[in-house]
Every structure is written in C-alpha cells, then in structure tokens.
Amino acid sequence: MALAYHNLATGSSRRPAMANGAFQIRLTHDAIPLTNVVPSFPSIDSLEKYVGVWLNQEITTYADNQPPTTIIYLTDFLPIENNLQMDLINDFISDIETALDVETEKISLADTWQASPPQGVADVSVHEYLKDVKTNITKSLDRIHVNPTTRFRWDLAKDISTETHEGTMRGLEVYKEWLLEHILQIQKRNALVIFPITGQEVDYRETPPPIPKFLFSEINNKTVGELKYQSRISGSEEHLPVVVSALGKSGSDMALIDAIKKVLKHSGRPTEIRTGRRMFQ
C-alpha cells in the first residue's frame, strides 16, 4: 500500500503500521484540512499518511522545521521488561545520537510534574490528575478497535454530560501545555522523544487490543528490528517487527520524517519493506 489516509484518535493507523512493519506518521492536528472528515474525537483526530510517498518532499513544507537538538528518554515508559526489544530500542537511540550528533536526556514525567506542576494542581500527582481524564475518555473510546459501530460508541458516551466532557478536555489541554513547556521545552529546543508503542509481543487477531496511550504532537513510527518467535498458527519460526515512536513538537512533521530517514540511512537500516515471509533481512 503506497498511500493511506486515516482519521486517528486512538492509534487506528499506528497499530496496523506497527503490526506490518510500515513507516507511519500521526500528523500535527489540522496540518491538513479536516473539512468533510467524519470525526471520532474532533480535538485529537488527525488525517494519517503512510510515509512512503512523502520521503522525497521538501523539508520546508511546514515552517520552522529545524532538526532535533536533543533526544528525550522518558523513564516513565523506558526501559521495558522485554530485554530483547529494549536492546533494539537502545541500539536505535545510539544510532540517532550518532547520525544527528545529539545527546539523550533522561526525564521522568512524574518527577518533573512533582517539581513543576501546572498552576492549581500542586497537590495532585500526574497519575492522579490523568486518572479521571483517562476514565472519561475510556468510557467513550473503550473497545474502539473491536469492530465498532456508530451506535456502539453512542451507547458508551451517552451517560457523559457536557460539563464532564468540557472539564475533561480542559484537563487534557492543561496536561498538553505542561508537556510542551516542561518536557519538550519547545521555546528552547527541538526535542525528539523516543518511546515504545507497546511491549512487543505476538498479537493474534482474535485477541482484542487494549486502548493505546497517546500524546498530542505528531508521532512517527519506525521499525527498528525484528524478534523471532514460534507461531502457533503456522507452526514455523516467524519474525515480529519491533517499532518505536518518535515524537516531536507540533508543526515539525517533515523535519521529523527527514531526521528519522537520515538515521535509518546512516545506520544502514532498511527503508523499504520486502515481499515474502520476511519484512527485512
């Protein structure tokens, strides 16, 4: 598939890209007009493009596209328990440092929140603050990947009042502004955040996936390696793609693609998916 559009709120194109070893980007919200797009979650939805057709576009498509100046390693997400997957992620981070001549900074969301919380929430941890936000969103979006229908989503959301919805969205906006100011520090630098989509494991179709975590800038998913496993379906040794997400500030879509493309080429990693049983060799 050379090109795909999607209306993303909960990972509806990121997760298929991960499963198929594809390169994918969640665009900056409103980077492409959303006129006549039927929304699932209007303030978060973004049109999606699998990136293959973009790689030769000019980096100046959007304004202020400077290359990353630092890598952010979120200790709230990393390291993960899967040592083989973590080794591949660490190798990729090292390749980014070498290719872009940048250093990695380890940051804890929880510790930074405790030290510099948003105004008015000084006595609440980031986990507690997001708990109610996540609960209300989950009521609207839970099981969205399991063959949802419009009626199904309406039934889930019908008990959420306008006041609850508006309060939840204000909470998300506070969290977003805090991330941009204290973690990405967009006024001082162009940071590149590396984090896993999920713990990489075999995901058979009949197993419903959980609701994914999401952030608020554009997210670029890149395959960084493969893990071997014994398939209970084919009975053969198969190879599972290992994928990481690279997050940059809003509006840096093309710069983010260009930076990751440079890393892949510099480290000798594949930039195309092969036909046949193996995606990469």
PDB file of N, CA and C in Angstrom, residues 115-208:
ATOM      1  N   ALA A 115       7.894  18.432  40.677  1.00  0.00           N
ATOM      2  CA  ALA A 115       8.745  19.606  40.875  1.00  0.00           C
ATOM      3  C   ALA A 115       8.136  20.874  40.285  1.00  0.00           C
ATOM      4  N   SER A 116       7.439  20.742  39.145  1.00  0.00           N
ATOM      5  CA  SER A 116       6.883  21.915  38.452  1.00  0.00           C
ATOM      6  C   SER A 116       5.484  21.604  37.942  1.00  0.00           C
ATOM      7  N   PRO A 117       4.506  21.488  38.835  1.00  0.00           N
ATOM      8  CA  PRO A 117       3.147  21.149  38.400  1.00  0.00           C
ATOM      9  C   PRO A 117       2.449  22.345  37.761  1.00  0.00           C
ATOM     10  N   PRO A 118       1.400  22.097  36.973  1.00  0.00           N
ATOM     11  CA  PRO A 118       0.606  23.211  36.447  1.00  0.00           C
ATOM     12  C   PRO A 118      -0.044  23.982  37.599  1.00  0.00           C
ATOM     13  N   GLN A 119      -0.358  25.212  37.352  1.00  0.00           N
ATOM     14  CA  GLN A 119      -0.983  26.043  38.375  1.00  0.00           C
ATOM     15  C   GLN A 119      -2.315  25.445  38.808  1.00  0.00           C
ATOM     16  N   GLY A 120      -2.512  25.323  40.111  1.00  0.00           N
ATOM     17  CA  GLY A 120      -3.779  24.835  40.632  1.00  0.00           C
ATOM     18  C   GLY A 120      -3.842  23.353  40.907  1.00  0.00           C
ATOM     19  N   VAL A 121      -2.788  22.601  40.576  1.00  0.00           N
ATOM     20  CA  VAL A 121      -2.814  21.150  40.801  1.00  0.00           C
ATOM     21  C   VAL A 121      -1.570  20.701  41.556  1.00  0.00           C
ATOM     22  N   ALA A 122      -1.067  21.542  42.446  1.00  0.00           N
ATOM     23  CA  ALA A 122       0.201  21.271  43.120  1.00  0.00           C
ATOM     24  C   ALA A 122       0.156  20.045  44.018  1.00  0.00           C
ATOM     25  N   ASP A 123      -1.014  19.689  44.547  1.00  0.00           N
ATOM     26  CA  ASP A 123      -1.113  18.583  45.492  1.00  0.00           C
ATOM     27  C   ASP A 123      -1.561  17.280  44.842  1.00  0.00           C
ATOM     28  N   VAL A 124      -1.542  17.226  43.530  1.00  0.00           N
ATOM     29  CA  VAL A 124      -2.014  16.040  42.808  1.00  0.00           C
ATOM     30  C   VAL A 124      -0.891  15.511  41.929  1.00  0.00           C
ATOM     31  N   SER A 125      -0.626  14.198  41.986  1.00  0.00           N
ATOM     32  CA  SER A 125       0.392  13.601  41.122  1.00  0.00           C
ATOM     33  C   SER A 125      -0.115  13.552  39.693  1.00  0.00           C
ATOM     34  N   VAL A 126       0.792  13.410  38.740  1.00  0.00           N
ATOM     35  CA  VAL A 126       0.376  13.337  37.344  1.00  0.00           C
ATOM     36  C   VAL A 126      -0.498  12.112  37.113  1.00  0.00           C
ATOM     37  N   HIS A 127      -0.207  11.019  37.818  1.00  0.00           N
ATOM     38  CA  HIS A 127      -1.027   9.810  37.677  1.00  0.00           C
ATOM     39  C   HIS A 127      -2.449  10.070  38.163  1.00  0.00           C
ATOM     40  N   GLU A 128      -2.585  10.721  39.316  1.00  0.00           N
ATOM     41  CA  GLU A 128      -3.911  11.015  39.854  1.00  0.00           C
ATOM     42  C   GLU A 128      -4.644  12.025  38.976  1.00  0.00           C
ATOM     43  N   TYR A 129      -3.902  13.009  38.467  1.00  0.00           N
ATOM     44  CA  TYR A 129      -4.518  14.033  37.631  1.00  0.00           C
ATOM     45  C   TYR A 129      -5.114  13.430  36.368  1.00  0.00           C
ATOM     46  N   LEU A 130      -4.368  12.516  35.744  1.00  0.00           N
ATOM     47  CA  LEU A 130      -4.821  11.928  34.484  1.00  0.00           C
ATOM     48  C   LEU A 130      -5.815  10.799  34.681  1.00  0.00           C
ATOM     49  N   LYS A 131      -5.972  10.330  35.916  1.00  0.00           N
ATOM     50  CA  LYS A 131      -6.839   9.181  36.163  1.00  0.00           C
ATOM     51  C   LYS A 131      -8.271   9.467  35.745  1.00  0.00           C
ATOM     52  N   ASP A 132      -8.828  10.611  36.185  1.00  0.00           N
ATOM     53  CA  ASP A 132     -10.198  10.958  35.823  1.00  0.00           C
ATOM     54  C   ASP A 132     -10.318  11.263  34.343  1.00  0.00           C
ATOM     55  N   VAL A 133      -9.304  11.922  33.777  1.00  0.00           N
ATOM     56  CA  VAL A 133      -9.313  12.214  32.344  1.00  0.00           C
ATOM     57  C   VAL A 133      -9.371  10.923  31.551  1.00  0.00           C
ATOM     58  N   LYS A 134      -8.503   9.965  31.917  1.00  0.00           N
ATOM     59  CA  LYS A 134      -8.462   8.690  31.214  1.00  0.00           C
ATOM     60  C   LYS A 134      -9.765   7.931  31.383  1.00  0.00           C
ATOM     61  N   THR A 135     -10.340   7.975  32.588  1.00  0.00           N
ATOM     62  CA  THR A 135     -11.588   7.259  32.841  1.00  0.00           C
ATOM     63  C   THR A 135     -12.696   7.760  31.941  1.00  0.00           C
ATOM     64  N   ASN A 136     -12.821   9.090  31.814  1.00  0.00           N
ATOM     65  CA  ASN A 136     -13.881   9.655  30.983  1.00  0.00           C
ATOM     66  C   ASN A 136     -13.658   9.376  29.507  1.00  0.00           C
ATOM     67  N   ILE A 137     -12.397   9.457  29.050  1.00  0.00           N
ATOM     68  CA  ILE A 137     -12.111   9.163  27.651  1.00  0.00           C
ATOM     69  C   ILE A 137     -12.363   7.694  27.359  1.00  0.00           C
ATOM     70  N   THR A 138     -11.958   6.826  28.288  1.00  0.00           N
ATOM     71  CA  THR A 138     -12.127   5.390  28.076  1.00  0.00           C
ATOM     72  C   THR A 138     -13.595   5.029  27.939  1.00  0.00           C
ATOM     73  N   LYS A 139     -14.469   5.743  28.657  1.00  0.00           N
ATOM     74  CA  LYS A 139     -15.897   5.478  28.533  1.00  0.00           C
ATOM     75  C   LYS A 139     -16.370   5.718  27.106  1.00  0.00           C
ATOM     76  N   SER A 140     -15.726   6.675  26.428  1.00  0.00           N
ATOM     77  CA  SER A 140     -16.105   6.989  25.055  1.00  0.00           C
ATOM     78  C   SER A 140     -15.421   6.096  24.040  1.00  0.00           C
ATOM     79  N   LEU A 141     -14.180   5.639  24.344  1.00  0.00           N
ATOM     80  CA  LEU A 141     -13.360   5.015  23.312  1.00  0.00           C
ATOM     81  C   LEU A 141     -13.030   3.551  23.567  1.00  0.00           C
ATOM     82  N   ASP A 142     -13.392   3.009  24.736  1.00  0.00           N
ATOM     83  CA  ASP A 142     -13.020   1.641  25.065  1.00  0.00           C
ATOM     84  C   ASP A 142     -13.539   0.676  24.001  1.00  0.00           C
ATOM     85  N   ARG A 143     -12.690  -0.281  23.599  1.00  0.00           N
ATOM     86  CA  ARG A 143     -13.005  -1.313  22.614  1.00  0.00           C
ATOM     87  C   ARG A 143     -13.234  -0.729  21.221  1.00  0.00           C
ATOM     88  N   ILE A 144     -12.707   0.466  20.960  1.00  0.00           N
ATOM     89  CA  ILE A 144     -12.962   1.100  19.667  1.00  0.00           C
ATOM     90  C   ILE A 144     -12.375   0.296  18.509  1.00  0.00           C
ATOM     91  N   HIS A 145     -11.367  -0.548  18.791  1.00  0.00           N
ATOM     92  CA  HIS A 145     -10.740  -1.320  17.723  1.00  0.00           C
ATOM     93  C   HIS A 145     -11.497  -2.610  17.413  1.00  0.00           C
ATOM     94  N   VAL A 146     -12.456  -3.023  18.257  1.00  0.00           N
ATOM     95  CA  VAL A 146     -13.104  -4.321  18.091  1.00  0.00           C
ATOM     96  C   VAL A 146     -14.374  -4.138  17.271  1.00  0.00           C
ATOM     97  N   ASN A 147     -14.205  -3.912  15.956  1.00  0.00           N
ATOM     98  CA  ASN A 147     -15.318  -3.767  15.023  1.00  0.00           C
ATOM     99  C   ASN A 147     -16.409  -2.825  15.544  1.00  0.00           C
ATOM    100  N   PRO A 148     -16.065  -1.575  15.832  1.00  0.00           N
ATOM    101  CA  PRO A 148     -17.040  -0.657  16.418  1.00  0.00           C
ATOM    102  C   PRO A 148     -18.082  -0.203  15.409  1.00  0.00           C
ATOM    103  N   THR A 149     -19.220   0.186  15.903  1.00  0.00           N
ATOM    104  CA  THR A 149     -20.252   0.827  15.084  1.00  0.00           C
ATOM    105  C   THR A 149     -20.580   2.165  15.723  1.00  0.00           C
ATOM    106  N   THR A 150     -21.199   3.011  14.943  1.00  0.00           N
ATOM    107  CA  THR A 150     -21.571   4.313  15.485  1.00  0.00           C
ATOM    108  C   THR A 150     -22.480   4.170  16.700  1.00  0.00           C
ATOM    109  N   ARG A 151     -23.434   3.255  16.623  1.00  0.00           N
ATOM    110  CA  ARG A 151     -24.344   3.047  17.746  1.00  0.00           C
ATOM    111  C   ARG A 151     -23.611   2.586  18.985  1.00  0.00           C
ATOM    112  N   PHE A 152     -22.632   1.741  18.809  1.00  0.00           N
ATOM    113  CA  PHE A 152     -21.848   1.227  19.934  1.00  0.00           C
ATOM    114  C   PHE A 152     -21.162   2.374  20.665  1.00  0.00           C
ATOM    115  N   ARG A 153     -20.556   3.297  19.889  1.00  0.00           N
ATOM    116  CA  ARG A 153     -19.865   4.420  20.505  1.00  0.00           C
ATOM    117  C   ARG A 153     -20.850   5.387  21.171  1.00  0.00           C
ATOM    118  N   TRP A 154     -21.995   5.570  20.549  1.00  0.00           N
ATOM    119  CA  TRP A 154     -23.003   6.434  21.163  1.00  0.00           C
ATOM    120  C   TRP A 154     -23.453   5.870  22.508  1.00  0.00           C
ATOM    121  N   ASP A 155     -23.670   4.559  22.549  1.00  0.00           N
ATOM    122  CA  ASP A 155     -24.113   3.929  23.793  1.00  0.00           C
ATOM    123  C   ASP A 155     -23.086   4.101  24.908  1.00  0.00           C
ATOM    124  N   LEU A 156     -21.818   4.037  24.557  1.00  0.00           N
ATOM    125  CA  LEU A 156     -20.774   4.199  25.567  1.00  0.00           C
ATOM    126  C   LEU A 156     -20.713   5.627  26.099  1.00  0.00           C
ATOM    127  N   ALA A 157     -20.999   6.595  25.237  1.00  0.00           N
ATOM    128  CA  ALA A 157     -20.816   8.000  25.613  1.00  0.00           C
ATOM    129  C   ALA A 157     -22.092   8.675  26.108  1.00  0.00           C
ATOM    130  N   LYS A 158     -23.218   7.998  26.057  1.00  0.00           N
ATOM    131  CA  LYS A 158     -24.490   8.681  26.316  1.00  0.00           C
ATOM    132  C   LYS A 158     -24.640   9.182  27.751  1.00  0.00           C
ATOM    133  N   ASP A 159     -23.906   8.583  28.697  1.00  0.00           N
ATOM    134  CA  ASP A 159     -24.025   8.998  30.097  1.00  0.00           C
ATOM    135  C   ASP A 159     -23.002  10.058  30.501  1.00  0.00           C
ATOM    136  N   ILE A 160     -22.184  10.508  29.561  1.00  0.00           N
ATOM    137  CA  ILE A 160     -21.197  11.548  29.858  1.00  0.00           C
ATOM    138  C   ILE A 160     -21.817  12.911  29.566  1.00  0.00           C
ATOM    139  N   SER A 161     -21.916  13.740  30.588  1.00  0.00           N
ATOM    140  CA  SER A 161     -22.566  15.042  30.437  1.00  0.00           C
ATOM    141  C   SER A 161     -21.665  16.019  29.692  1.00  0.00           C
ATOM    142  N   THR A 162     -22.273  17.086  29.203  1.00  0.00           N
ATOM    143  CA  THR A 162     -21.498  18.133  28.538  1.00  0.00           C
ATOM    144  C   THR A 162     -20.476  18.733  29.492  1.00  0.00           C
ATOM    145  N   GLU A 163     -20.880  18.928  30.742  1.00  0.00           N
ATOM    146  CA  GLU A 163     -19.969  19.501  31.737  1.00  0.00           C
ATOM    147  C   GLU A 163     -18.776  18.584  31.984  1.00  0.00           C
ATOM    148  N   THR A 164     -19.023  17.273  32.081  1.00  0.00           N
ATOM    149  CA  THR A 164     -17.931  16.319  32.289  1.00  0.00           C
ATOM    150  C   THR A 164     -16.989  16.313  31.096  1.00  0.00           C
ATOM    151  N   HIS A 165     -17.560  16.324  29.895  1.00  0.00           N
ATOM    152  CA  HIS A 165     -16.744  16.343  28.681  1.00  0.00           C
ATOM    153  C   HIS A 165     -15.878  17.598  28.628  1.00  0.00           C
ATOM    154  N   GLU A 166     -16.479  18.751  28.881  1.00  0.00           N
ATOM    155  CA  GLU A 166     -15.726  20.004  28.810  1.00  0.00           C
ATOM    156  C   GLU A 166     -14.636  20.055  29.872  1.00  0.00           C
ATOM    157  N   GLY A 167     -14.923  19.559  31.070  1.00  0.00           N
ATOM    158  CA  GLY A 167     -13.910  19.524  32.118  1.00  0.00           C
ATOM    159  C   GLY A 167     -12.759  18.602  31.772  1.00  0.00           C
ATOM    160  N   THR A 168     -13.086  17.470  31.168  1.00  0.00           N
ATOM    161  CA  THR A 168     -12.049  16.526  30.753  1.00  0.00           C
ATOM    162  C   THR A 168     -11.152  17.131  29.682  1.00  0.00           C
ATOM    163  N   MET A 169     -11.750  17.819  28.706  1.00  0.00           N
ATOM    164  CA  MET A 169     -10.958  18.423  27.645  1.00  0.00           C
ATOM    165  C   MET A 169     -10.076  19.545  28.182  1.00  0.00           C
ATOM    166  N   ARG A 170     -10.550  20.290  29.169  1.00  0.00           N
ATOM    167  CA  ARG A 170      -9.703  21.313  29.796  1.00  0.00           C
ATOM    168  C   ARG A 170      -8.520  20.658  30.501  1.00  0.00           C
ATOM    169  N   GLY A 171      -8.786  19.508  31.149  1.00  0.00           N
ATOM    170  CA  GLY A 171      -7.702  18.780  31.804  1.00  0.00           C
ATOM    171  C   GLY A 171      -6.654  18.306  30.824  1.00  0.00           C
ATOM    172  N   LEU A 172      -7.082  17.832  29.664  1.00  0.00           N
ATOM    173  CA  LEU A 172      -6.137  17.405  28.633  1.00  0.00           C
ATOM    174  C   LEU A 172      -5.303  18.580  28.128  1.00  0.00           C
ATOM    175  N   GLU A 173      -5.942  19.728  27.979  1.00  0.00           N
ATOM    176  CA  GLU A 173      -5.227  20.907  27.487  1.00  0.00           C
ATOM    177  C   GLU A 173      -4.173  21.361  28.495  1.00  0.00           C
ATOM    178  N   VAL A 174      -4.504  21.297  29.788  1.00  0.00           N
ATOM    179  CA  VAL A 174      -3.523  21.649  30.824  1.00  0.00           C
ATOM    180  C   VAL A 174      -2.323  20.715  30.752  1.00  0.00           C
ATOM    181  N   TYR A 175      -2.598  19.421  30.605  1.00  0.00           N
ATOM    182  CA  TYR A 175      -1.512  18.433  30.528  1.00  0.00           C
ATOM    183  C   TYR A 175      -0.662  18.654  29.282  1.00  0.00           C
ATOM    184  N   LYS A 176      -1.317  18.944  28.166  1.00  0.00           N
ATOM    185  CA  LYS A 176      -0.593  19.194  26.920  1.00  0.00           C
ATOM    186  C   LYS A 176       0.347  20.390  27.064  1.00  0.00           C
ATOM    187  N   GLU A 177      -0.163  21.499  27.598  1.00  0.00           N
ATOM    188  CA  GLU A 177       0.670  22.694  27.750  1.00  0.00           C
ATOM    189  C   GLU A 177       1.828  22.437  28.704  1.00  0.00           C
ATOM    190  N   TRP A 178       1.584  21.648  29.738  1.00  0.00           N
ATOM    191  CA  TRP A 178       2.659  21.308  30.679  1.00  0.00           C
ATOM    192  C   TRP A 178       3.742  20.490  29.989  1.00  0.00           C
ATOM    193  N   LEU A 179       3.349  19.503  29.166  1.00  0.00           N
ATOM    194  CA  LEU A 179       4.321  18.698  28.425  1.00  0.00           C
ATOM    195  C   LEU A 179       5.183  19.566  27.514  1.00  0.00           C
ATOM    196  N   LEU A 180       4.530  20.473  26.800  1.00  0.00           N
ATOM    197  CA  LEU A 180       5.263  21.320  25.861  1.00  0.00           C
ATOM    198  C   LEU A 180       6.239  22.248  26.577  1.00  0.00           C
ATOM    199  N   GLU A 181       5.848  22.741  27.754  1.00  0.00           N
ATOM    200  CA  GLU A 181       6.698  23.692  28.475  1.00  0.00           C
ATOM    201  C   GLU A 181       7.817  23.008  29.247  1.00  0.00           C
ATOM    202  N   HIS A 182       7.513  21.905  29.926  1.00  0.00           N
ATOM    203  CA  HIS A 182       8.479  21.327  30.859  1.00  0.00           C
ATOM    204  C   HIS A 182       9.213  20.099  30.319  1.00  0.00           C
ATOM    205  N   ILE A 183       8.640  19.397  29.362  1.00  0.00           N
ATOM    206  CA  ILE A 183       9.287  18.193  28.838  1.00  0.00           C
ATOM    207  C   ILE A 183       9.920  18.481  27.474  1.00  0.00           C
ATOM    208  N   LEU A 184       9.124  18.863  26.482  1.00  0.00           N
ATOM    209  CA  LEU A 184       9.698  19.182  25.179  1.00  0.00           C
ATOM    210  C   LEU A 184      10.425  20.526  25.191  1.00  0.00           C
ATOM    211  N   GLN A 185       9.985  21.452  26.066  1.00  0.00           N
ATOM    212  CA  GLN A 185      10.598  22.782  26.177  1.00  0.00           C
ATOM    213  C   GLN A 185      10.729  23.435  24.796  1.00  0.00           C
ATOM    214  N   ILE A 186       9.588  23.579  24.129  1.00  0.00           N
ATOM    215  CA  ILE A 186       9.584  23.981  22.723  1.00  0.00           C
ATOM    216  C   ILE A 186      10.109  25.391  22.496  1.00  0.00           C
ATOM    217  N   GLN A 187      10.145  26.227  23.531  1.00  0.00           N
ATOM    218  CA  GLN A 187      10.684  27.580  23.363  1.00  0.00           C
ATOM    219  C   GLN A 187      12.208  27.595  23.335  1.00  0.00           C
ATOM    220  N   LYS A 188      12.844  26.499  23.769  1.00  0.00           N
ATOM    221  CA  LYS A 188      14.297  26.463  23.888  1.00  0.00           C
ATOM    222  C   LYS A 188      14.962  25.507  22.904  1.00  0.00           C
ATOM    223  N   ARG A 189      14.244  24.473  22.451  1.00  0.00           N
ATOM    224  CA  ARG A 189      14.909  23.422  21.689  1.00  0.00           C
ATOM    225  C   ARG A 189      13.917  22.662  20.833  1.00  0.00           C
ATOM    226  N   ASN A 190      14.446  21.861  19.921  1.00  0.00           N
ATOM    227  CA  ASN A 190      13.648  20.924  19.135  1.00  0.00           C
ATOM    228  C   ASN A 190      13.950  19.520  19.644  1.00  0.00           C
ATOM    229  N   ALA A 191      13.135  19.052  20.554  1.00  0.00           N
ATOM    230  CA  ALA A 191      13.384  17.759  21.191  1.00  0.00           C
ATOM    231  C   ALA A 191      12.722  16.632  20.415  1.00  0.00           C
ATOM    232  N   LEU A 192      13.340  15.470  20.476  1.00  0.00           N
ATOM    233  CA  LEU A 192      12.823  14.253  19.863  1.00  0.00           C
ATOM    234  C   LEU A 192      12.598  13.246  20.982  1.00  0.00           C
ATOM    235  N   VAL A 193      11.348  12.871  21.220  1.00  0.00           N
ATOM    236  CA  VAL A 193      11.015  11.933  22.290  1.00  0.00           C
ATOM    237  C   VAL A 193      10.892  10.534  21.698  1.00  0.00           C
ATOM    238  N   ILE A 194      11.628   9.582  22.270  1.00  0.00           N
ATOM    239  CA  ILE A 194      11.578   8.196  21.812  1.00  0.00           C
ATOM    240  C   ILE A 194      10.877   7.356  22.868  1.00  0.00           C
ATOM    241  N   PHE A 195       9.845   6.609  22.458  1.00  0.00           N
ATOM    242  CA  PHE A 195       9.156   5.739  23.410  1.00  0.00           C
ATOM    243  C   PHE A 195       8.493   4.592  22.647  1.00  0.00           C
ATOM    244  N   PRO A 196       8.230   3.478  23.318  1.00  0.00           N
ATOM    245  CA  PRO A 196       7.604   2.336  22.644  1.00  0.00           C
ATOM    246  C   PRO A 196       6.105   2.540  22.506  1.00  0.00           C
ATOM    247  N   ILE A 197       5.523   1.957  21.452  1.00  0.00           N
ATOM    248  CA  ILE A 197       4.069   1.961  21.332  1.00  0.00           C
ATOM    249  C   ILE A 197       3.475   1.036  22.381  1.00  0.00           C
ATOM    250  N   THR A 198       4.098  -0.133  22.523  1.00  0.00           N
ATOM    251  CA  THR A 198       3.652  -1.138  23.476  1.00  0.00           C
ATOM    252  C   THR A 198       4.781  -2.129  23.670  1.00  0.00           C
ATOM    253  N   GLY A 199       4.661  -2.977  24.681  1.00  0.00           N
ATOM    254  CA  GLY A 199       5.597  -4.075  24.813  1.00  0.00           C
ATOM    255  C   GLY A 199       5.396  -5.026  23.647  1.00  0.00           C
ATOM    256  N   GLN A 200       6.453  -5.254  22.868  1.00  0.00           N
ATOM    257  CA  GLN A 200       6.298  -6.022  21.638  1.00  0.00           C
ATOM    258  C   GLN A 200       6.067  -7.491  21.957  1.00  0.00           C
ATOM    259  N   GLU A 201       4.958  -8.018  21.489  1.00  0.00           N
ATOM    260  CA  GLU A 201       4.642  -9.426  21.671  1.00  0.00           C
ATOM    261  C   GLU A 201       3.733  -9.873  20.541  1.00  0.00           C
ATOM    262  N   VAL A 202       3.619 -11.182  20.378  1.00  0.00           N
ATOM    263  CA  VAL A 202       2.763 -11.718  19.325  1.00  0.00           C
ATOM    264  C   VAL A 202       1.324 -11.310  19.611  1.00  0.00           C
ATOM    265  N   ASP A 203       0.642 -10.776  18.618  1.00  0.00           N
ATOM    266  CA  ASP A 203      -0.712 -10.250  18.780  1.00  0.00           C
ATOM    267  C   ASP A 203      -1.620 -10.928  17.764  1.00  0.00           C
ATOM    268  N   TYR A 204      -2.222 -12.036  18.159  1.00  0.00           N
ATOM    269  CA  TYR A 204      -3.104 -12.763  17.253  1.00  0.00           C
ATOM    270  C   TYR A 204      -4.429 -12.020  17.090  1.00  0.00           C
ATOM    271  N   ARG A 205      -5.041 -12.169  15.930  1.00  0.00           N
ATOM    272  CA  ARG A 205      -6.197 -11.349  15.566  1.00  0.00           C
ATOM    273  C   ARG A 205      -7.371 -11.495  16.525  1.00  0.00           C
ATOM    274  N   GLU A 206      -7.563 -12.704  17.083  1.00  0.00           N
ATOM    275  CA  GLU A 206      -8.732 -12.921  17.915  1.00  0.00           C
ATOM    276  C   GLU A 206      -8.594 -12.319  19.310  1.00  0.00           C
ATOM    277  N   THR A 207      -7.425 -11.742  19.617  1.00  0.00           N
ATOM    278  CA  THR A 207      -7.201 -11.134  20.926  1.00  0.00           C
ATOM    279  C   THR A 207      -7.446  -9.634  20.834  1.00  0.00           C
ATOM    280  N   PRO A 208      -8.481  -9.097  21.512  1.00  0.00           N
ATOM    281  CA  PRO A 208      -8.752  -7.654  21.430  1.00  0.00           C
ATOM    282  C   PRO A 208      -7.604  -6.846  22.013  1.00  0.00           C
TER     283      PRO A 208
END
